[in-house]
Coordinates of C-alpha atoms and ligand atoms in Angstrom, one line a residue:
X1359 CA 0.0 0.0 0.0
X1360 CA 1.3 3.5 -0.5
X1361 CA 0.9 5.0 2.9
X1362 CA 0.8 8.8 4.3
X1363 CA 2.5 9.2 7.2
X1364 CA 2.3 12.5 8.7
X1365 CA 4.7 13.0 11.6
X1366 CA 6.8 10.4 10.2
X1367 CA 10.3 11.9 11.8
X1368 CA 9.0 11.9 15.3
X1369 CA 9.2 9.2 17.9
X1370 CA 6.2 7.3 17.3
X1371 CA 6.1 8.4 13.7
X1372 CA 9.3 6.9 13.1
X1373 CA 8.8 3.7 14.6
X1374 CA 5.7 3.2 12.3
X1375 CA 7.7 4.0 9.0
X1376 CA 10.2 1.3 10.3
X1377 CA 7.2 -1.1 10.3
X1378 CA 5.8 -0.4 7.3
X1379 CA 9.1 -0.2 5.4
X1380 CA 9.6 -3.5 6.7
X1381 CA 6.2 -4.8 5.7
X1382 CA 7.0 -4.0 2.2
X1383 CA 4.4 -1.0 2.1
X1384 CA 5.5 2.1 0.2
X1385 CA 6.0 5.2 2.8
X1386 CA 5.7 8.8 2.4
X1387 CA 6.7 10.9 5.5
X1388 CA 5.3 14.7 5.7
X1389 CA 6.8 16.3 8.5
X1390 CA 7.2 20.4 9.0
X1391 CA 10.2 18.9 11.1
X1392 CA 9.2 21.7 13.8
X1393 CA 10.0 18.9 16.7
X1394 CA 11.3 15.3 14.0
X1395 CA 14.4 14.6 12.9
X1396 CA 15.7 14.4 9.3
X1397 CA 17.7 11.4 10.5
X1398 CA 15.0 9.4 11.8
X1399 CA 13.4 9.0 8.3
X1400 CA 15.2 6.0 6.8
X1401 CA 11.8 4.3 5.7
X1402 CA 10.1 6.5 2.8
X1403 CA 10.6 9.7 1.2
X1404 CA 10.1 13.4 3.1
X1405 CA 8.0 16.0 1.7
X1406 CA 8.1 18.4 4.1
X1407 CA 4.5 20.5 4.7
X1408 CA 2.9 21.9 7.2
X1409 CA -0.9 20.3 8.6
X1410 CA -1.6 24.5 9.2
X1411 CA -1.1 25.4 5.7
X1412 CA -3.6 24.0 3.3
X1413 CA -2.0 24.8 0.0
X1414 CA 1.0 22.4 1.1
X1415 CA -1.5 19.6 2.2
X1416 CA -3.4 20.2 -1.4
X1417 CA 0.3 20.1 -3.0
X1418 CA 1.1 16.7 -1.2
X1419 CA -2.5 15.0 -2.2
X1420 CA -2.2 15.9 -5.8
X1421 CA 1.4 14.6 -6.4
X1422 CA 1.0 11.4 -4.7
X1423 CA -2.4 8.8 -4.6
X1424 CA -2.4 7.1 -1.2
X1425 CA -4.1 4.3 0.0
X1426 CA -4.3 5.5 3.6
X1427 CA -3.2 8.0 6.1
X1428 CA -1.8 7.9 9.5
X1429 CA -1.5 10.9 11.4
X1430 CA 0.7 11.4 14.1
X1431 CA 1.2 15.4 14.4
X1432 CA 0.5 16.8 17.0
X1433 CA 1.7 19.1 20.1
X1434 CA 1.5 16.5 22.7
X1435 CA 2.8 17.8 26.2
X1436 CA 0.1 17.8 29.2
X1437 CA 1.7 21.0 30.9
X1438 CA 2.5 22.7 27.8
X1439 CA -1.0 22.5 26.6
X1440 CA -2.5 24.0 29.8
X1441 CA 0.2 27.2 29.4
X1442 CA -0.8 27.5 25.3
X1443 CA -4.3 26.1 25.1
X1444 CA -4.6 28.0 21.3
X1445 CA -1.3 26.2 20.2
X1446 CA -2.8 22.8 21.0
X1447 CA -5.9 23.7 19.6
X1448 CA -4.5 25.3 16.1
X1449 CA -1.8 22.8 15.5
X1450 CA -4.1 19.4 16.6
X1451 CA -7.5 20.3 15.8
X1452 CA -7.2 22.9 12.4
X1453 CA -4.3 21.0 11.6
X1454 CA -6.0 17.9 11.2
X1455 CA -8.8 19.3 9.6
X1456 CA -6.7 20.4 6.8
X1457 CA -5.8 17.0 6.7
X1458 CA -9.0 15.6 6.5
X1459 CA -10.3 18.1 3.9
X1460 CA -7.5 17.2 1.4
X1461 CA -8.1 13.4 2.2
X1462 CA -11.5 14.3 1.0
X1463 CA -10.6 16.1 -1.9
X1464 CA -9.0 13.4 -3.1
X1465 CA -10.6 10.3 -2.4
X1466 CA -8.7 9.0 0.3
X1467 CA -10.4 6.8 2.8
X1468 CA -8.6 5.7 5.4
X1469 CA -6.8 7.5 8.3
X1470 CA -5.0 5.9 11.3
X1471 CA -5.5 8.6 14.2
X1472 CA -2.8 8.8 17.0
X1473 CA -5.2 9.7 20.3
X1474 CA -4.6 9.5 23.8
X1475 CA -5.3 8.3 27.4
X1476 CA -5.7 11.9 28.0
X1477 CA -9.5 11.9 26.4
X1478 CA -10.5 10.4 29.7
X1479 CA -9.2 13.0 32.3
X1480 CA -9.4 11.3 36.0
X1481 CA -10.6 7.8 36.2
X1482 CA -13.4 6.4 37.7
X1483 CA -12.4 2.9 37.3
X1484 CA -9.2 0.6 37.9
X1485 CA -8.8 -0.2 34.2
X1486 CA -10.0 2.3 31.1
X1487 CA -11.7 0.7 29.0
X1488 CA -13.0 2.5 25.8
X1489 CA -16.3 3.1 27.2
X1490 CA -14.9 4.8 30.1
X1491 CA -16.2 8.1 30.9
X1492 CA -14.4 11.1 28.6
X1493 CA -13.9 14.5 30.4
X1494 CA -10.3 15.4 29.3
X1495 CA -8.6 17.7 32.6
X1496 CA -6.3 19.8 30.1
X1497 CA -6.4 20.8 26.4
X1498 CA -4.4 18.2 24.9
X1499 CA -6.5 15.4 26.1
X1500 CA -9.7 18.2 24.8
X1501 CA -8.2 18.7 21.9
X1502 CA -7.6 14.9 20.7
X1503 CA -11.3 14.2 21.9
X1504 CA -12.8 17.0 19.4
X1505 CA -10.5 15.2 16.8
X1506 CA -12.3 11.5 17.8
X1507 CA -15.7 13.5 17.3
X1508 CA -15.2 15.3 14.2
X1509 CA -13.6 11.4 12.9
X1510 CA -17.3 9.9 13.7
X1511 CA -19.1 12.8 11.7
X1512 CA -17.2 12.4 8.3
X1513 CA -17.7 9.0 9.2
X1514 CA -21.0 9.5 8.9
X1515 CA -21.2 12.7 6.3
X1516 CA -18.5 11.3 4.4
X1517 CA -18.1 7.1 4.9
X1518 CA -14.2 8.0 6.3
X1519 CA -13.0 5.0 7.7
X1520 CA -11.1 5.4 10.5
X1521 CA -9.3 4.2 13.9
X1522 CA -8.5 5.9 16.5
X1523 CA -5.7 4.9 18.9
X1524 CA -5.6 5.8 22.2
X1525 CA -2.2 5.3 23.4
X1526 CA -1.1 5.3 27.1
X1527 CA 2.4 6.0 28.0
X1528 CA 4.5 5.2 24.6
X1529 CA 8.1 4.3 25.7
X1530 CA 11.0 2.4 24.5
X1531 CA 13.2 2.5 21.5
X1532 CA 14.6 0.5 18.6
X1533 CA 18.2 1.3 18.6
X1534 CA 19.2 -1.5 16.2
X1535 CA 17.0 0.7 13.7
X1536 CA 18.8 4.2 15.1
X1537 CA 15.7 5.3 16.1
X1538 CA 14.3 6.2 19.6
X1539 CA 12.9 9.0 21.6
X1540 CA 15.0 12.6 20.8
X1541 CA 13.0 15.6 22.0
X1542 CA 14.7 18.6 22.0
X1543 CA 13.4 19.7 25.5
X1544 CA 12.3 16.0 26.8
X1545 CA 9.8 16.1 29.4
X1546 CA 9.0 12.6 29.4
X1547 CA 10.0 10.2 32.3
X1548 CA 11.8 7.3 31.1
X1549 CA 13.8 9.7 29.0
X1550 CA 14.5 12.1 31.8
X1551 CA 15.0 9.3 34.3
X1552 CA 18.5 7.4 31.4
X1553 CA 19.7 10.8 31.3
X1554 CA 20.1 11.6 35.4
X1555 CA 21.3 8.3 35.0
X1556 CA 23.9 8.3 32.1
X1557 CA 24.7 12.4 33.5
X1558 CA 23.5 13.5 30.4
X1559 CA 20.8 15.3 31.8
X1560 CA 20.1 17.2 35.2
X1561 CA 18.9 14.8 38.7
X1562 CA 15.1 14.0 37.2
X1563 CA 12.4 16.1 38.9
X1564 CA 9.6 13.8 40.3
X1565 CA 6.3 15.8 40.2
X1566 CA 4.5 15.3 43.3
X1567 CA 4.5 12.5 45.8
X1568 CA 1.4 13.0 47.4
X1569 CA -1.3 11.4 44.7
X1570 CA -3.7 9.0 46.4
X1571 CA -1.7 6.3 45.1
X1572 CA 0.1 3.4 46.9
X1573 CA 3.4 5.5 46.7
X1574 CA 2.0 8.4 46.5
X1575 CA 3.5 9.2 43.0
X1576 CA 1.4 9.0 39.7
X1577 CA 0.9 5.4 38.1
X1578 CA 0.9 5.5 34.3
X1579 CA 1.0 2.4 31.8
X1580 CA 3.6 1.9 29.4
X1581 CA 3.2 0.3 26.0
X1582 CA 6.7 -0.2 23.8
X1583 CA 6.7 2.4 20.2
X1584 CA 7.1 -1.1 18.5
X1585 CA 3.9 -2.5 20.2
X1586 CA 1.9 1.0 19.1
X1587 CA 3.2 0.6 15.1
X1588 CA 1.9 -3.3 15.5
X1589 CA -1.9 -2.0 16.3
X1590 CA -1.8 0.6 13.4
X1591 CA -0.7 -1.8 10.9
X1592 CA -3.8 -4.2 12.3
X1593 CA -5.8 -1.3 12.2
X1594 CA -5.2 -0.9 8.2
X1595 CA -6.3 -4.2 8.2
X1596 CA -9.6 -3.9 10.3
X1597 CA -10.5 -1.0 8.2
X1598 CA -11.0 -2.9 5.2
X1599 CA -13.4 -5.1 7.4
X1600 CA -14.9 -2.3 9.0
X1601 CA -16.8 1.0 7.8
X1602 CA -17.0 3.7 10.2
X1603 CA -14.8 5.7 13.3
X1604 CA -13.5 3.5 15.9
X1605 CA -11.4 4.1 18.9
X1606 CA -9.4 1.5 20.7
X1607 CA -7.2 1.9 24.2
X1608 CA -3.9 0.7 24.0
X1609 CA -1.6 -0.1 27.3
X1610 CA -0.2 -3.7 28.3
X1611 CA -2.9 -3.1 31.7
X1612 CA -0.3 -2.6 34.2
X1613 CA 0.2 0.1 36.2
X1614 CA 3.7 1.7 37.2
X1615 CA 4.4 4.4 39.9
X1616 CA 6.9 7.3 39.0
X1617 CA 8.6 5.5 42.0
X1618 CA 8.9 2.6 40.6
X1619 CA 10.0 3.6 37.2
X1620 CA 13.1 5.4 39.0
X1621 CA 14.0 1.7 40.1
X1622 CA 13.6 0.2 37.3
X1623 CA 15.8 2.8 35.1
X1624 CA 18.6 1.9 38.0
X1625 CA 18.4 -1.6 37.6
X1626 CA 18.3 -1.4 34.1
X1627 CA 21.2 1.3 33.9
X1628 CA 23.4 -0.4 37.0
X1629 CA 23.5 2.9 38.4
X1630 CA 21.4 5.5 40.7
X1631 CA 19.0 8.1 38.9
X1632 CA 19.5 10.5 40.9
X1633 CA 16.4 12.8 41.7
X1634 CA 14.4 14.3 43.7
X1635 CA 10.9 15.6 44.6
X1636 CA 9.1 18.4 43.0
X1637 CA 5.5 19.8 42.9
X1638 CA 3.4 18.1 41.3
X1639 CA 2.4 19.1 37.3
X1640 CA -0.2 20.8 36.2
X1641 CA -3.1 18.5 34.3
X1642 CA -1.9 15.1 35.5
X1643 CA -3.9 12.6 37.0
X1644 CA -3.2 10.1 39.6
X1645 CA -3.6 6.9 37.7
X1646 CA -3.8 6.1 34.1
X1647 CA -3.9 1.9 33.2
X1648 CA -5.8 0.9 29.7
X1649 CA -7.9 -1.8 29.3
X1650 CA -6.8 -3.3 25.5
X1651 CA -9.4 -6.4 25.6
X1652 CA -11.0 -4.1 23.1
X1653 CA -8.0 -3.7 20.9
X1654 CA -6.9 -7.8 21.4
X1655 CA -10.3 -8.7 20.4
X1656 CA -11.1 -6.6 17.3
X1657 CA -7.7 -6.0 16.1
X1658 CA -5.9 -9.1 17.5
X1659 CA -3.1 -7.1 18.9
X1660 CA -0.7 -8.9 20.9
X1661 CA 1.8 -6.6 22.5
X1662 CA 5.3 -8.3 22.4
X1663 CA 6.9 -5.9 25.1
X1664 CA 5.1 -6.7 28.2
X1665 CA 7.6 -6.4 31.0
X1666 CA 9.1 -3.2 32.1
X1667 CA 12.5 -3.4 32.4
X1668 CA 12.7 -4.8 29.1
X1669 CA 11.2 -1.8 27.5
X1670 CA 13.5 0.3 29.6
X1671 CA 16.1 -1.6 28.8
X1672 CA 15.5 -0.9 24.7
X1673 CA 15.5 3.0 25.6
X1674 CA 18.5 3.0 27.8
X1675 CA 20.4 1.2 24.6
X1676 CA 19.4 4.2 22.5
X1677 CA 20.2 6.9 25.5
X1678 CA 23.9 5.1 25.2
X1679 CA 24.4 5.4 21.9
X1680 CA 23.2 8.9 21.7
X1681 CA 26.0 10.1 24.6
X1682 CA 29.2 8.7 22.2
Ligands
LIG173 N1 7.3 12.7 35.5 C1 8.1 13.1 36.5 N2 9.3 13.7 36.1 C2 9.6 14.0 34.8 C3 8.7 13.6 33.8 C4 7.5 13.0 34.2 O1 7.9 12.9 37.7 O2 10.7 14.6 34.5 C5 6.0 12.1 35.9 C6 4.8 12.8 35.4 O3 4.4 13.8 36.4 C7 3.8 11.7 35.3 C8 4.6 10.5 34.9 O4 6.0 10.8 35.3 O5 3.2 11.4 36.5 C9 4.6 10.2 33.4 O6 4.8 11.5 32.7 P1 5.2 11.5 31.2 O7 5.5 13.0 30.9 O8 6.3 10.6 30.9 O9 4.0 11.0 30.4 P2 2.4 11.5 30.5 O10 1.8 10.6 31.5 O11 2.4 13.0 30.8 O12 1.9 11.3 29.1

């Protein structure tokens, strides 16, 4: 298939085009390359364009026919988004209806959505399952949620197929490939946590040890980048099964503390991270853990990286090779 992949130089973005380029599909990459790397697309060719300007999304569709789209741009960062709510809104909301418009323009039928545990705000039940409750606490979680509605009404106004994947906490790396997670200004915790370790980076903040949680830190769920590109390439598949929007939560159903985390990165590292505590961040809840029956059922994923320290394991090999 000859696949759209916006985003295709970021961390998750990458990881996909590795998939795909793998599977034998055919992979285009369009990336502004405000926050991706040049280097990280080894998978497909670039065209760079930006999801706010519609005459380079009309420029893209009419070069190249595409069999589907996956769309991973998008200003992610929780605390960011509560500081510049219009950012999150322009860049993930207008951007991707620019994207959808040209989609439509041109007959294309199928997109691949990259969502987030964040639609659900705080939750009312041990596992999140996809018919959870969804009240987003902060405008990135808002602003993926009005991009899950507006997917069901082209759905129905327009017969879009599309799925919509909720990830959890995406970690990990694929180093062999020479690609992991390289944020200019990292903020996540794995990261953060490798680079106290490796003294690449400053003694890692931990926001806020008072959550009603058995540590008192926050308990998230974290689900390998390679794990994540396996559901979107079965979710190219379910589409040609399935009309209509769909959303499906994907975690391995585990929950980790920030605590523990720190101890794994140790172990995994064979050395201390150092850190220490610091109030907590704006817009994150106590306890985020997915419930994927959903996702195992329909799409028959089966997430490969299931234990933690191996997936922390896969990022500290990148972290390594990045500090030589
Ligand atoms: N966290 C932390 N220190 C950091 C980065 C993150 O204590 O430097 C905490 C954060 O408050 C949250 C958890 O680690 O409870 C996971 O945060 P991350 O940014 O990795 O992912 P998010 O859950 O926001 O998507």
């Amino acid at each position: 298939m000859n696949i759209l992949v916006c985003g295709g130089a970021g961390y998750i973005g990458s990881h996909m085009a590795q998939w795909l380029g793998e599977a034998g599909h055919s992979v285009t990459v369009l990336d502004n390359l405000s926050t991706g790397h040049r280097e990280a697309i080894k998978w497909g060719e670039l065209v760079e364009a930006d999801l706010l300007d519609p005459a380079s999304m009309e420029r893209v569709f009419s070069a190249r026919r595409f069999d589907a789209v996956m769309h991973f741009c998008a200003r992610s960062l929780v605390g960011e988004s509560v500081r510049q709510p219009y950012d999150y809104y322009a860049n993930n909301v207008t951007g991707t209806l620019h994207l959808l418009e040209a989609m439509r323009r041109h007959g294309v039928e199928r997109l691949v959505f990259s969502s987030t545990a964040a639609v659900f705000g705080n939750p009312v039940s041990e596992l999140i399952d996809e018919d959870h409750p969804k009240a987003p606490i902060n405008p990135y979680g808002a602003s993926k949620l009005m991009v899950e509605r507006i997917l069901a009404d082209a759905a129905d106004a327009y017969g879009l197929r599309s799925v919509a994947l909720r990830y959890f906490n995406a970690a990990g790396a694929l180093s062999e490939h020479g690609i992991g997670e390289a944020h200019a200004c990292e903020t996540h915790l794995i990261p953060n946590a490798l680079r106290a370790a490796l003294g690449t980076g400053p003694a890692l903040k931990l926001f806020g040890d008072d959550y009603p949680t058995p540590d008192g830190t926050c308990v998230r769920d974290y689900v390998h980048v390679q794990d994540l590109a396996q559901a979107h390439a079965l979710a190219l598949e379910f589409m040609d099964r399935e009309a209509g929007a769909h959303a499906f939560n994907l975690g391995n159903g585990q929950g980790f503390s920030v605590r523990e985390v720190i101890a794994a990165s140790a172990r995994v590292a064979g050395r201390p991270v150092p850190h220490e505590v610091a109030p907590r961040r704006e817009g994150d809840p106590a306890r985020l853990v997915a419930s994927s029956q959903r996702a195992r059922e329909m799409l028959g994923w089966r997430p490969v990286w299931t234990d933690l320290d191996a997936i922390i394991d896969s990022a500290w090999r990148w972290h390594q090779a990045q500090a030589f």
